[in-house]
CSV table of C-alpha atoms in Angstrom, one decimal:
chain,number,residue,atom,x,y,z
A,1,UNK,CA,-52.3,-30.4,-7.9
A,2,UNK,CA,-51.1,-27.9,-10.4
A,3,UNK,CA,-47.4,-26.9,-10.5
A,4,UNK,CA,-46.3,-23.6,-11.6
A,5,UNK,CA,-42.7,-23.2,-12.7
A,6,UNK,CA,-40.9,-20.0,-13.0
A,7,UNK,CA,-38.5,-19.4,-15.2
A,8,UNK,CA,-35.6,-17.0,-13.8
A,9,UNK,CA,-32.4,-15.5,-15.7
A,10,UNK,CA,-29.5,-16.6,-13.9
A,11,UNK,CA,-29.0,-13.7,-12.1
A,12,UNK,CA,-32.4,-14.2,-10.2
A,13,UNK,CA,-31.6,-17.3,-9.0
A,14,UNK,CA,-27.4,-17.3,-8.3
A,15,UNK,CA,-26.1,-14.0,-6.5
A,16,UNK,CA,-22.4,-13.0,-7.8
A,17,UNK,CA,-19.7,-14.3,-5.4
A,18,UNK,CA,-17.6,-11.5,-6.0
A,19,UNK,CA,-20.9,-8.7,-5.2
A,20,UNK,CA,-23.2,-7.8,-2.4
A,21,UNK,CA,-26.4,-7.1,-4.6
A,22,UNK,CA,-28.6,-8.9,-2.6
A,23,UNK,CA,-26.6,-9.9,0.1
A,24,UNK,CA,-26.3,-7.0,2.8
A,25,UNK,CA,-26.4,-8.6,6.2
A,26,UNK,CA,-25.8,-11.9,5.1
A,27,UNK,CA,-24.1,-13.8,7.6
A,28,UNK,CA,-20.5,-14.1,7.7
A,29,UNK,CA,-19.4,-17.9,5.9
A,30,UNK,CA,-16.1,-18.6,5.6
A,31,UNK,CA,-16.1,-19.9,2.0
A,32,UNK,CA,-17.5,-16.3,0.5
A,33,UNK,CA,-15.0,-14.7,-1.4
A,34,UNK,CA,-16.0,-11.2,0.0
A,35,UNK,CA,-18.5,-10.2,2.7
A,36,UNK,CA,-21.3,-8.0,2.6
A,37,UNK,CA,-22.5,-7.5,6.8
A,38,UNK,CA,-21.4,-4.8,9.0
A,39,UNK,CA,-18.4,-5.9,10.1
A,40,UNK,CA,-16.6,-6.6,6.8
A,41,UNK,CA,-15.2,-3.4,6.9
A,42,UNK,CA,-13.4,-3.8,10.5
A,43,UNK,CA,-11.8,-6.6,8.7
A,44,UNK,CA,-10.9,-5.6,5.3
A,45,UNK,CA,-13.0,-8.5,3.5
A,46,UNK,CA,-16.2,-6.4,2.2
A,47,UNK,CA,-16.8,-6.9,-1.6
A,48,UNK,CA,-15.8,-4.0,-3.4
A,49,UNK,CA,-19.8,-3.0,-4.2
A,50,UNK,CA,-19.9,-2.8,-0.6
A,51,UNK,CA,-21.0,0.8,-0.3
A,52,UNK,CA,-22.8,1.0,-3.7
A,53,UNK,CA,-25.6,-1.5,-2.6
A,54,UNK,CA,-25.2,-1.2,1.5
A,55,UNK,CA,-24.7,2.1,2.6
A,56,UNK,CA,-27.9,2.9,3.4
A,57,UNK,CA,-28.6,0.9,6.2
A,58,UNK,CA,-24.9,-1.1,6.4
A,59,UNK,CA,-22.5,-0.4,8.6
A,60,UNK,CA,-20.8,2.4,6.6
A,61,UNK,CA,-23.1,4.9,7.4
A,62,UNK,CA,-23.1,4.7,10.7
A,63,UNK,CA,-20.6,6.1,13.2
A,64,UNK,CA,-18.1,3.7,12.1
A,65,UNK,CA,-18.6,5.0,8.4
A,66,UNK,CA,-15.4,6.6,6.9
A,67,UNK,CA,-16.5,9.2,4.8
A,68,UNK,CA,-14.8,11.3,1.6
A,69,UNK,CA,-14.1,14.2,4.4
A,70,UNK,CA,-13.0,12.1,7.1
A,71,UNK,CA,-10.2,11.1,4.4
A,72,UNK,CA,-9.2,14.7,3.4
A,73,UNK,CA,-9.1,16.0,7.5
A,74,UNK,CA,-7.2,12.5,8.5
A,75,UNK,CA,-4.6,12.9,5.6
A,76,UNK,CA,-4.1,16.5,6.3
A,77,UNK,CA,-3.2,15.4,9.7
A,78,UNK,CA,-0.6,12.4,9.0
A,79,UNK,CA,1.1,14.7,6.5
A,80,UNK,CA,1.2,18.0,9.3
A,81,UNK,CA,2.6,14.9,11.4
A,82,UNK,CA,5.2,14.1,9.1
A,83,UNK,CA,8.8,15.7,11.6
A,84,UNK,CA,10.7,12.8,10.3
A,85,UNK,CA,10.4,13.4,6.5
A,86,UNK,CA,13.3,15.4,4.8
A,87,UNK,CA,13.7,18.5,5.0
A,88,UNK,CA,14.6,21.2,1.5
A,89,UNK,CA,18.6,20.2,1.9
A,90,UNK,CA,18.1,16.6,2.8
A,91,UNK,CA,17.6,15.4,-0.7
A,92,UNK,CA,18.2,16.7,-4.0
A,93,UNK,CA,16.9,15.0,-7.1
A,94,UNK,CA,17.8,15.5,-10.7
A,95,UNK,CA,14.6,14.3,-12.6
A,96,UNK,CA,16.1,15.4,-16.4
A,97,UNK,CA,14.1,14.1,-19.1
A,98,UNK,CA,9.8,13.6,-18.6
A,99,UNK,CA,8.0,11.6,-21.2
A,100,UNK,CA,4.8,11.7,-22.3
A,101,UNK,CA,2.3,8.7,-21.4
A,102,UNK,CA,2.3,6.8,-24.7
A,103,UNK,CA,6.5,6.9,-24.1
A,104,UNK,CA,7.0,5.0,-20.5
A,105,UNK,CA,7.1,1.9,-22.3
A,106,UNK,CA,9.8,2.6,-24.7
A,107,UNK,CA,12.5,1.3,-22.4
A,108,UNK,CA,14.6,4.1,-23.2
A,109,UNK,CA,17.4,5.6,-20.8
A,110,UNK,CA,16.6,9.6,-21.7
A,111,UNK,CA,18.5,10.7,-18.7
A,112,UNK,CA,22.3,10.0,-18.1
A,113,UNK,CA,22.8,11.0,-14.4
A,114,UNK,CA,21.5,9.3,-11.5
A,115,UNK,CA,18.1,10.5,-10.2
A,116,UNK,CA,19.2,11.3,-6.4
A,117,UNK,CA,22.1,14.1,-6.8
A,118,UNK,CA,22.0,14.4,-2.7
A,119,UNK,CA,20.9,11.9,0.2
A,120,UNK,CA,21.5,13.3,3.3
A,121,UNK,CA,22.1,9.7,5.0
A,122,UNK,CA,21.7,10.6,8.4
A,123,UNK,CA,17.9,10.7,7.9
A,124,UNK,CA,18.8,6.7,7.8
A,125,UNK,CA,19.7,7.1,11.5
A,126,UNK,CA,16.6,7.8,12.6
A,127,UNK,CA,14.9,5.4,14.4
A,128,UNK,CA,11.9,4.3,12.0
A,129,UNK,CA,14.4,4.8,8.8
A,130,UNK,CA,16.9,2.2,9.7
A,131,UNK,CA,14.2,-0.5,10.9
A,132,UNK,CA,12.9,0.2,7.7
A,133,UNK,CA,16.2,-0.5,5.9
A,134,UNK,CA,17.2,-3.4,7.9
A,135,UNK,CA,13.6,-5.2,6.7
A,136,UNK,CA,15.0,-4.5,3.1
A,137,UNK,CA,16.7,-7.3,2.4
A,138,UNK,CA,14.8,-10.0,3.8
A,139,UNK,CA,13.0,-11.1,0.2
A,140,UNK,CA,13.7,-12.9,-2.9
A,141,UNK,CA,12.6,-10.3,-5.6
A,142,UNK,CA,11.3,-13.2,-8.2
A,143,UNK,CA,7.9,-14.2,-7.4
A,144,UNK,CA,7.6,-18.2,-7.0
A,145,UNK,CA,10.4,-18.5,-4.9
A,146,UNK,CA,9.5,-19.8,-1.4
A,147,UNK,CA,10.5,-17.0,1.3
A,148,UNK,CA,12.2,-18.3,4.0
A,149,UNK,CA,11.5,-15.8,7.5
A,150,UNK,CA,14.4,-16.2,9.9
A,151,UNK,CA,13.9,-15.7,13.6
A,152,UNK,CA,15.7,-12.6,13.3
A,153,UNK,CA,13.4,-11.1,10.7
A,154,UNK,CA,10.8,-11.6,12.7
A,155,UNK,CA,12.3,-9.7,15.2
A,156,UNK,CA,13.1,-6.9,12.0
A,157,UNK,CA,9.5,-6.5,11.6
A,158,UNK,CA,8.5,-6.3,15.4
A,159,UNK,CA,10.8,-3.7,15.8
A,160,UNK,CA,9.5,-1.1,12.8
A,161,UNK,CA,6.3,-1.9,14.4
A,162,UNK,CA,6.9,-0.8,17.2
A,163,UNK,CA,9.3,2.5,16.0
A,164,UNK,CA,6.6,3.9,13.6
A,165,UNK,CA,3.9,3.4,16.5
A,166,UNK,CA,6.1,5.8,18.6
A,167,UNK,CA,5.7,8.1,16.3
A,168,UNK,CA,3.0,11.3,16.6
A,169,UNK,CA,1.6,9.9,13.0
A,170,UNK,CA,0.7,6.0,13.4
A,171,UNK,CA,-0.9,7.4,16.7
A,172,UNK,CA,-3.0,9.9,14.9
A,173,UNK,CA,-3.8,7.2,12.4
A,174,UNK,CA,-4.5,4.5,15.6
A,175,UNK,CA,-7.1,7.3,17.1
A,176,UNK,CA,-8.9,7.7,14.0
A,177,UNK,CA,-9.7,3.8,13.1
A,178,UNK,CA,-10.6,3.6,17.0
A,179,UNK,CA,-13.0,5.9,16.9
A,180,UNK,CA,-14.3,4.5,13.9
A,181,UNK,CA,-14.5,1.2,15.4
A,182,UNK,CA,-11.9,-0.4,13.3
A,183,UNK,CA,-9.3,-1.5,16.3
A,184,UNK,CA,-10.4,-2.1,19.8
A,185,UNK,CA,-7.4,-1.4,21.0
A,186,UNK,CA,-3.7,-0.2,20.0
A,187,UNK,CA,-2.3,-4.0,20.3
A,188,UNK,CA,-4.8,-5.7,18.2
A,189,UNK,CA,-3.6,-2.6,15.2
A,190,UNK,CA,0.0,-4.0,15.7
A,191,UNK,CA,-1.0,-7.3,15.6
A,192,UNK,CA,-3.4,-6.6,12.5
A,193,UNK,CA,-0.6,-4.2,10.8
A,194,UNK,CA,1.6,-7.3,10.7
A,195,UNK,CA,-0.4,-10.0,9.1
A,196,UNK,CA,-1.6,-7.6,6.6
A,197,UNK,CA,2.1,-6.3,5.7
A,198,UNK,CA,4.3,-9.3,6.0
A,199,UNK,CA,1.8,-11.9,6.2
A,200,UNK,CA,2.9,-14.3,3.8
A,201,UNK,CA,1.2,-15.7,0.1
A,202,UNK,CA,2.0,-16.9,-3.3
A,203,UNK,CA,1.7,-15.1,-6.2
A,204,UNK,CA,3.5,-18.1,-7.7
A,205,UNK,CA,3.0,-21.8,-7.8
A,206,UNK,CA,1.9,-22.2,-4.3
A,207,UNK,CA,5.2,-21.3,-3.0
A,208,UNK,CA,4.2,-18.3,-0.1
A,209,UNK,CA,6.6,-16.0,-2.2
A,210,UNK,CA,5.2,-12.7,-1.4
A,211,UNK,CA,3.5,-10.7,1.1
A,212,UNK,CA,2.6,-6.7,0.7
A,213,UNK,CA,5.7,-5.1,2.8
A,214,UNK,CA,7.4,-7.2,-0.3
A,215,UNK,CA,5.9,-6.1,-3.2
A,216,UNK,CA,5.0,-2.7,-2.4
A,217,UNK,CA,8.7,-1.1,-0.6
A,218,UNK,CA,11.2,-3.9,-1.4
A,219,UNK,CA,10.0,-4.5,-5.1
A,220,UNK,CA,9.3,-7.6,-6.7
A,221,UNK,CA,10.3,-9.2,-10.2
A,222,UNK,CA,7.5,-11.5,-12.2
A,223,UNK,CA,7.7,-12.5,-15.6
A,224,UNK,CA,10.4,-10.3,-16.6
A,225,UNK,CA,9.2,-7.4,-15.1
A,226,UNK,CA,9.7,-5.0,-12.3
A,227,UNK,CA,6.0,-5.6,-9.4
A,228,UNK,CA,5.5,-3.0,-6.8
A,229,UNK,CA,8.9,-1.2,-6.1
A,230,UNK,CA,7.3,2.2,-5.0
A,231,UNK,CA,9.6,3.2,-2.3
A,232,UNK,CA,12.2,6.3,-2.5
A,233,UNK,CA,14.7,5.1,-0.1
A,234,UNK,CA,14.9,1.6,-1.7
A,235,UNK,CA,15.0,3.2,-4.7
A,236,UNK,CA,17.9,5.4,-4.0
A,237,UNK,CA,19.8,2.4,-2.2
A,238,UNK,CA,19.7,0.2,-5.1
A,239,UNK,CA,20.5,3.2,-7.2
A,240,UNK,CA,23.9,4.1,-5.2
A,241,UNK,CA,24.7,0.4,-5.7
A,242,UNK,CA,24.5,0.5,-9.3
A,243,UNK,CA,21.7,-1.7,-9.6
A,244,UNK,CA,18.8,0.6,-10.6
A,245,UNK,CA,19.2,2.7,-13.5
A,246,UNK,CA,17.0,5.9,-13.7
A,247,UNK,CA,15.2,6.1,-17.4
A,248,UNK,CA,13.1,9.2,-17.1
A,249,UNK,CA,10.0,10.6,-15.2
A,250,UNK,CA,6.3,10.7,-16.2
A,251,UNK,CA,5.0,12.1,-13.2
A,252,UNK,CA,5.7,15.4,-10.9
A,253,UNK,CA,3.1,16.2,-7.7
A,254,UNK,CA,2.8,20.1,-7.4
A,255,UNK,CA,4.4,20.2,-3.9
A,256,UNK,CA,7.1,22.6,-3.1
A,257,UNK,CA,8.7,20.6,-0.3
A,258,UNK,CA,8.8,17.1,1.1
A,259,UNK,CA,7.0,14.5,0.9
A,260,UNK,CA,6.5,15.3,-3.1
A,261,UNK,CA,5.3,12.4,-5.3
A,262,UNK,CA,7.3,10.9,-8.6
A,263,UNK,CA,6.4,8.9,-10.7
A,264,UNK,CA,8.9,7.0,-12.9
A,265,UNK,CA,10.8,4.9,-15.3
A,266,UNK,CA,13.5,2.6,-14.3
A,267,UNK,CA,16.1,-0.8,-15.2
A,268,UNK,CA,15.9,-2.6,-11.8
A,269,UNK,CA,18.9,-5.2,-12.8
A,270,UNK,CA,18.0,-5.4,-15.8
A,271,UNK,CA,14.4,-6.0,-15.8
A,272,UNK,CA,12.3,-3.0,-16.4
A,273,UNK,CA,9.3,-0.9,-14.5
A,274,UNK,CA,7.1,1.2,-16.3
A,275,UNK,CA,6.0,3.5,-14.2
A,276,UNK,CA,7.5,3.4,-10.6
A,277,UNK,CA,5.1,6.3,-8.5
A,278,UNK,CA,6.4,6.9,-5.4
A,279,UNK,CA,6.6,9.5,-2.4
A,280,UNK,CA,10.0,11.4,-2.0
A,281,UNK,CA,11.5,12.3,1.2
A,282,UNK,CA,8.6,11.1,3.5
A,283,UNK,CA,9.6,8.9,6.2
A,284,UNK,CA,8.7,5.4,5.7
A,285,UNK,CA,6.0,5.7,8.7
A,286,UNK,CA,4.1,8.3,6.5
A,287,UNK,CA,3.8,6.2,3.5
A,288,UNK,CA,3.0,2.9,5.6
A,289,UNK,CA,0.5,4.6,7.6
A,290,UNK,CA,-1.0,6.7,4.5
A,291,UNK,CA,-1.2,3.0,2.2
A,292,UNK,CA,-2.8,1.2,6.0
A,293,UNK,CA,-5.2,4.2,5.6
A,294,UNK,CA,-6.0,3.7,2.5
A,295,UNK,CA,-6.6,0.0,2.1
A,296,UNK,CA,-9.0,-0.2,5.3
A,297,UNK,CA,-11.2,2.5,4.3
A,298,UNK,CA,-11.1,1.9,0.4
A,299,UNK,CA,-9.5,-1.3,-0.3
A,300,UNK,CA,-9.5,-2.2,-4.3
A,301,UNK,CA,-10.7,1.2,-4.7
A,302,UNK,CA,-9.3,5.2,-5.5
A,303,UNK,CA,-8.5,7.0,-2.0
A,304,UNK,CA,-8.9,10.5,-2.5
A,305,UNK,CA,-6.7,12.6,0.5
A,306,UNK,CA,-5.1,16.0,0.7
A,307,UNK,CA,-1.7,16.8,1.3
A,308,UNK,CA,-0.7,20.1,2.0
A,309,UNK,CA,-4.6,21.5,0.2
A,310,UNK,CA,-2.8,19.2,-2.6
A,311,UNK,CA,-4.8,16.7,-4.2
A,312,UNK,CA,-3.6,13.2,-4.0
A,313,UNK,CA,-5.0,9.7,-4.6
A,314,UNK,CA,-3.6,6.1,-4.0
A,315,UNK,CA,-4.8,2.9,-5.0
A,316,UNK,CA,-4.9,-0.2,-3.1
A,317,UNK,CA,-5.9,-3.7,-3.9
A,318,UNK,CA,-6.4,-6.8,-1.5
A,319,UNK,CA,-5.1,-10.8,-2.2
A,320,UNK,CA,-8.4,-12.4,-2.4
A,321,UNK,CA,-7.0,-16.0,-2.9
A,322,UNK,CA,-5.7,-16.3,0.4
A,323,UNK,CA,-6.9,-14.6,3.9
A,324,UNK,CA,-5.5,-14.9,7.6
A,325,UNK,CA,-7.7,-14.3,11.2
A,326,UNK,CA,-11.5,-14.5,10.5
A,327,UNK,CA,-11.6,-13.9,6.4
A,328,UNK,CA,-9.4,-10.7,6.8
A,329,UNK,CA,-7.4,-10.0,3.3
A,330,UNK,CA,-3.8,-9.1,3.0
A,331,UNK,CA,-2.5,-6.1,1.0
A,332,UNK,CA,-1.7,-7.1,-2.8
A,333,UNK,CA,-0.5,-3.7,-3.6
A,334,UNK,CA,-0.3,-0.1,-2.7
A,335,UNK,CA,0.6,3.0,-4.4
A,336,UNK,CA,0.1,6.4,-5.8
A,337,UNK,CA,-2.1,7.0,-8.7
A,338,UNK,CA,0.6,9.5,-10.8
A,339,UNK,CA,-1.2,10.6,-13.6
């Protein structure tokens, strides 16, 4: 008997758990990190070389595929279907002094006045707006602190479920992940909307201290600075209150009108954020449903829309320590790329 041993490099013999080189089709296991087969993408839990090494024959480029195009018509649609964002005379900002990019971390307070001049609050009336606010105040900003979800805020979040989903635009967004075989039906969106928003995990020290609703509209505070905190009505809430302080701006989108896109510096309290992007004057169903968009169809990736034949482009990243239903990933963060 002779033996013959080969000798492989490391990368021969061990596939990377966080890739899918080699691994389209692999059946689904529960202890991957990320998935590689056709239906990862259903559930939010593909690797993010997904596309590079499995388009070809993987599920993404068949019907179910969300292409660059698809993106640009399906954003142009959610932002025509936009009639609860403010209007011209509903809001009226005073942006004062921009800095360059090497200056948003100077921690300097260039502008004296407040950054909203004018809120018309009966937007807040409406419907999706104040089941938005009421969800508000349900977290502990510092991270490692155990959140504790009352009965009633459970009912908070059931309700702005089902206010946006009235709305023209989460059912223009619910049409287009149907037909592209995301959701089987409009119940099993809701159901997935709400373990990937408020679902609950730690960024901490176990503690389930977080989820995305958190960190991306309410704001969060870890290691001394300001996490997530990318929402304009928040923002102008905690402003009115006295506890955000408005630095300067980095950041202006070239639209005319509402829903325009800031980005900025800010004290939140005391502790400090960097660069803040946000939308301004949108309702909050348009920037919900525009970050769901984004983080199925592109999750840890750029999503490049169109808003008003206006470029735009938000980033999204998924919690990939923790994962609810069959391997599906929560939202870590969501926001717009403002540079």
């Amino acid at each position: 008997l002779q033996t013959t041993v080969l000798f492989l490099c490391p990368q021969d013999l061990y596939t990377a758990p966080d890739s899918c080189k080699g691994r389209c089709e692999e059946p689904y296991n529960e202890k991957d990190e990320c998935h590689c087969n056709a239906k990862c993408e259903r559930y939010h839990n593909c690797c993010e070389d997904y596309h590079t090494y499995c388009s070809p024959e993987g599920f993404s480029s068949s019907q179910g595929a969300i292409t660059d195009g698809d993106l640009l018509h399906i954003s142009e649609q959610l932002y025509e279907a936009d009639h609860n964002k403010a209007q011209p005379t509903d809001v009226i900002i005073n942006p004062q002094h921009r800095v360059s990019p090497d200056e948003t971390g100077d921690q300097e307070d260039r502008s004296p006045e407040p950054l909203y001049k004018y809120v018309n609050e009966k937007l807040f009336s409406k419907p999706t707006y104040a089941s938005f606010i009421k969800l508000l105040d349900n977290y502990q900003r510092a991270t490692g602190r155990e959140e504790e979800v009352t009965a009633e805020e459970l009912k908070e979040q059931d309700n702005f479920l089902q206010e946006v989903m009235k709305t023209e635009l989460m059912k223009k967004l619910f049409t287009f992940l149907h037909k592209k075989n995301r959701y089987s039906s409009e119940q099993e969106f809701v159901t997935d909307l709400k373990e990937m928003w408020f679902g609950l995990y730690s960024r901490g020290n176990g503690e389930r201290d977080s989820s995305g609703f958190e960190h991306v509209f309410s704001g969060e505070v870890k290691k001394g600075k300001v996490t997530g905190f990318h929402n304009w009505i928040r923002f102008y809430l905690m402003e009115k209150q006295g506890l955000v302080n408005y630095f300067s701006y980095s950041y202006d989108g070239p639209w005319s009108t509402y829903p325009d896109v800031l980005g900025t510096q800010f004290s939140w309290d005391g502790f400090y954020k960097e660069v803040g992007s946000a939308f301004i004057g949108c309702s909050p169903e348009f920037e919900f449903g525009l970050y769901t968009l984004c983080f199925i169809a592109r999750p840890g990736r750029a999503c490049h829309l169109s808003l008003g034949g206006y470029s735009l482009s938000i980033q999204t990243y998924t919690w990939t320590k923790s994962t609810y239903g069959n391997g599906r990933k929560y939202i870590a963060t969501a926001y717009v790329i403002s540079s």
